[in-house]
Amino acid sequence: MSDSSSVSTTAAYVAELMSRRHPAAALNRRYLAALLCIAGLIVLDQLLIQPELSQLTFDAPVINVSGRQRMLSQRLTKTALVLVQETEPARRRARRQELSEVVALWTRSHVGLQQGDRELSLPGRNPAKITAAFMQLEPHFVAMRDAALRLATLPDEQLSTQSVGRGELATLLEHEPRFLTQMNAIVGLYEGETRSRVRQLVSTGWTIAVGILATMWLLHTLAIR
């Protein structure tokens, strides 16, 4: 019984040893390792690229809204100019309403670009250089906003006087070119951030793709061996 048991144990050991050394078993382990490597690269692709792709969905609204701010600043000044020169009561009321609406949208967009606005799809997350650019823009924005709001609420008898209505209009005409110049710079910064993000996405995507192809080639080489 002892000899028989010893023989059985030895045979089992030899069979196990042979299975470990069998080429198919080794290839299977390497194949699984390669598959795990490919799966890891695919997961890495999702972890690195998907957040950046999600950010890109916010970049378009940010660039559109910041670009629209330039148009709104020009429209603000033009509407104020027409309002001050208008003499017909009905048309003057229409211009007042238009001026109020432009100021409201212009102000909301200005705040949303810095602090975020869900309805406008603005995340409100700006790099330090864009935050600094907005700080330089702020004095011109405040001067224009306050002047436009005063014009929109001035009584008709004060609207066309040299001391009140035309003084507010002069403030708008003084600050609007400076606002426009600084806003152009901010739009350029937003566009630069988007281009940089796209370049990073392309670089990361190609790096991961090369890693996957290299792993597949290694798997092919192991299979041939």
Coordinates of C-alpha atoms in Angstrom, one line a residue:
M1 CA 0.0 0.0 0.0
S2 CA 2.8 2.3 0.8
D3 CA 4.7 1.6 -2.4
S4 CA 1.4 2.1 -4.4
S5 CA 0.7 5.4 -2.6
S6 CA 4.2 6.6 -3.3
V7 CA 4.0 5.8 -7.0
S8 CA 0.7 7.6 -7.2
T9 CA 2.1 10.6 -5.5
T10 CA 5.1 10.7 -7.8
A11 CA 3.0 10.3 -10.9
A12 CA 0.7 13.2 -9.8
Y13 CA 3.8 15.3 -9.1
V14 CA 5.3 14.5 -12.5
A15 CA 2.0 15.2 -14.2
E16 CA 1.7 18.6 -12.5
L17 CA 5.3 19.4 -13.4
M18 CA 4.7 18.5 -17.0
S19 CA 1.5 20.7 -17.1
R20 CA 3.5 23.6 -15.7
R21 CA 6.1 23.2 -18.4
H22 CA 3.7 22.6 -21.1
P23 CA 4.0 25.3 -23.8
A24 CA 0.2 25.7 -24.0
A25 CA 0.0 26.5 -20.3
A26 CA 2.7 29.1 -20.5
L27 CA 1.2 30.7 -23.6
N28 CA -2.2 30.8 -21.9
R29 CA -0.7 32.7 -18.9
R30 CA 1.0 35.1 -21.2
Y31 CA -2.1 35.5 -23.3
L32 CA -4.1 36.4 -20.2
A33 CA -1.5 38.8 -19.1
A34 CA -1.5 40.5 -22.4
L35 CA -5.3 40.7 -22.4
L36 CA -5.2 42.3 -18.9
C37 CA -2.7 44.8 -20.2
I38 CA -4.9 45.7 -23.2
A39 CA -7.9 46.0 -20.9
G40 CA -5.9 48.2 -18.5
L41 CA -4.9 50.5 -21.4
I42 CA -8.5 50.8 -22.6
V43 CA -9.7 51.7 -19.0
L44 CA -6.8 54.2 -18.9
D45 CA -8.0 55.7 -22.1
Q46 CA -11.4 56.2 -20.6
L47 CA -10.1 57.7 -17.4
L48 CA -7.8 60.1 -19.2
I49 CA -9.7 61.1 -22.3
Q50 CA -13.4 61.1 -21.2
P51 CA -13.0 63.8 -18.6
E52 CA -11.2 66.0 -21.1
L53 CA -13.9 65.3 -23.7
S54 CA -16.6 66.3 -21.2
Q55 CA -14.7 69.5 -20.6
L56 CA -14.7 70.2 -24.3
T57 CA -18.5 70.2 -24.3
F58 CA -18.3 73.3 -22.1
D59 CA -15.6 75.0 -24.1
A60 CA -17.9 75.8 -27.1
P61 CA -20.6 77.7 -24.9
V62 CA -17.8 79.5 -23.1
I63 CA -16.2 80.7 -26.3
N64 CA -19.6 81.6 -27.8
V65 CA -20.7 83.6 -24.7
S66 CA -17.4 85.4 -24.3
G67 CA -17.4 86.3 -28.0
R68 CA -21.0 87.5 -27.7
Q69 CA -19.9 89.9 -24.9
R70 CA -18.1 91.9 -27.5
M71 CA -21.2 92.2 -29.7
L72 CA -23.3 93.1 -26.7
S73 CA -21.0 95.8 -25.5
Q74 CA -21.2 97.4 -29.0
R75 CA -25.0 97.0 -29.0
L76 CA -25.2 98.5 -25.5
T77 CA -23.4 101.7 -26.6
K78 CA -25.4 101.9 -29.9
T79 CA -28.7 101.6 -28.1
A80 CA -27.7 104.2 -25.5
L81 CA -26.7 106.6 -28.3
V82 CA -30.1 106.2 -30.0
L83 CA -32.0 106.5 -26.7
V84 CA -30.3 109.8 -25.9
Q85 CA -31.1 111.2 -29.3
E86 CA -34.7 109.8 -29.5
T87 CA -37.5 112.3 -29.0
E88 CA -40.6 110.3 -29.8
P89 CA -42.0 108.9 -26.5
A90 CA -43.1 105.4 -27.8
R91 CA -39.7 104.8 -29.5
R92 CA -37.9 106.1 -26.5
R93 CA -39.7 103.5 -24.3
A94 CA -38.8 100.8 -26.7
R95 CA -35.2 101.8 -26.6
R96 CA -35.3 101.9 -22.8
Q97 CA -36.6 98.3 -22.8
E98 CA -34.0 97.2 -25.3
L99 CA -31.2 98.8 -23.2
S100 CA -32.4 97.1 -20.0
E101 CA -32.6 93.7 -21.7
V102 CA -29.1 94.1 -23.2
V103 CA -27.6 95.2 -19.8
A104 CA -29.3 92.2 -18.1
L105 CA -27.9 89.6 -20.6
W106 CA -24.5 91.3 -20.7
T107 CA -24.2 91.3 -16.9
R108 CA -25.5 87.8 -16.5
S109 CA -23.0 86.5 -19.1
H110 CA -20.1 88.5 -17.5
V111 CA -20.9 86.9 -14.1
G112 CA -21.5 83.5 -15.5
L113 CA -18.2 83.3 -17.3
Q114 CA -16.5 83.8 -13.9
Q115 CA -18.8 82.1 -11.5
G116 CA -20.7 79.6 -13.6
D117 CA -24.2 79.5 -15.0
R118 CA -25.9 76.2 -15.5
E119 CA -28.6 77.5 -17.9
L120 CA -25.9 79.1 -20.1
S121 CA -23.7 75.9 -19.8
L122 CA -20.9 78.0 -18.2
P123 CA -18.7 76.0 -15.8
G124 CA -17.1 79.1 -14.2
R125 CA -13.7 77.4 -13.8
N126 CA -11.1 79.6 -15.3
P127 CA -7.3 79.3 -15.2
A128 CA -5.4 82.0 -13.3
K129 CA -4.4 84.0 -16.4
I130 CA -8.1 84.3 -17.5
T131 CA -9.1 85.3 -13.9
A132 CA -6.4 88.0 -14.0
A133 CA -7.7 89.2 -17.4
F134 CA -11.2 89.5 -16.0
M135 CA -9.9 91.6 -13.1
Q136 CA -8.4 94.0 -15.6
L137 CA -11.7 94.1 -17.5
E138 CA -13.8 94.7 -14.4
P139 CA -13.4 98.6 -14.1
H140 CA -14.6 99.1 -17.6
F141 CA -17.5 96.6 -17.2
V142 CA -18.7 98.3 -14.0
A143 CA -18.5 101.8 -15.5
M144 CA -20.4 100.8 -18.6
R145 CA -23.0 98.8 -16.7
D146 CA -23.7 101.6 -14.2
A147 CA -23.9 104.2 -16.9
A148 CA -26.3 102.1 -19.0
L149 CA -28.6 101.3 -16.0
R150 CA -28.8 105.0 -15.1
L151 CA -29.7 105.8 -18.7
A152 CA -32.4 103.2 -18.7
T153 CA -34.0 104.7 -15.7
L154 CA -33.5 108.5 -16.2
P155 CA -36.7 110.6 -16.5
D156 CA -37.3 111.9 -20.0
E157 CA -36.6 115.5 -19.0
Q158 CA -33.1 114.5 -17.9
L159 CA -32.3 112.1 -20.6
S160 CA -31.1 114.6 -23.2
T161 CA -29.5 117.2 -20.9
Q162 CA -25.8 117.8 -21.2
S163 CA -25.2 117.2 -17.5
V164 CA -26.9 113.8 -17.1
G165 CA -27.9 111.8 -20.2
R166 CA -25.0 112.8 -22.4
G167 CA -22.6 112.4 -19.4
E168 CA -23.6 108.7 -19.1
L169 CA -23.3 108.3 -22.8
A170 CA -19.8 109.8 -22.7
T171 CA -18.9 107.2 -20.1
L172 CA -20.0 104.4 -22.4
L173 CA -18.2 105.8 -25.3
E174 CA -15.0 106.1 -23.2
H175 CA -15.0 102.6 -21.8
E176 CA -16.5 100.6 -24.6
P177 CA -13.3 100.5 -26.7
R178 CA -11.2 99.4 -23.7
F179 CA -13.7 96.8 -22.7
L180 CA -13.7 95.5 -26.3
T181 CA -9.9 95.3 -26.4
Q182 CA -9.7 93.4 -23.1
M183 CA -12.6 91.1 -24.0
N184 CA -10.8 90.2 -27.3
A185 CA -7.8 89.1 -25.2
I186 CA -10.0 87.0 -23.0
V187 CA -11.7 85.3 -26.0
G188 CA -8.2 84.5 -27.3
L189 CA -7.2 83.0 -24.0
Y190 CA -10.3 80.8 -24.0
E191 CA -9.5 79.6 -27.5
G192 CA -5.9 78.9 -26.6
E193 CA -7.1 76.8 -23.6
T194 CA -9.3 74.8 -25.9
R195 CA -6.6 74.3 -28.5
S196 CA -4.2 73.1 -25.8
R197 CA -6.7 70.6 -24.5
V198 CA -7.3 69.2 -28.0
R199 CA -3.6 68.8 -28.5
Q200 CA -3.3 67.0 -25.2
L201 CA -6.2 64.7 -26.1
V202 CA -4.6 63.8 -29.4
S203 CA -1.3 63.1 -27.8
T204 CA -2.8 60.9 -25.1
G205 CA -5.0 59.0 -27.5
W206 CA -2.1 58.2 -29.8
T207 CA 0.1 57.1 -26.8
I208 CA -2.6 54.7 -25.6
A209 CA -3.2 53.4 -29.1
V210 CA 0.5 52.7 -29.6
G211 CA 0.5 50.9 -26.3
I212 CA -2.4 48.7 -27.3
L213 CA -0.8 47.9 -30.7
A214 CA 2.5 47.1 -29.0
T215 CA 0.8 44.7 -26.6
M216 CA -1.1 43.0 -29.5
W217 CA 2.2 42.6 -31.4
L218 CA 3.9 41.1 -28.3
L219 CA 1.0 38.7 -28.0
H220 CA 1.4 37.7 -31.6
T221 CA 5.1 37.1 -31.1
L222 CA 4.5 34.9 -28.1
A223 CA 1.9 32.9 -30.0
I224 CA 4.4 32.3 -32.9
R225 CA 7.1 31.2 -30.4

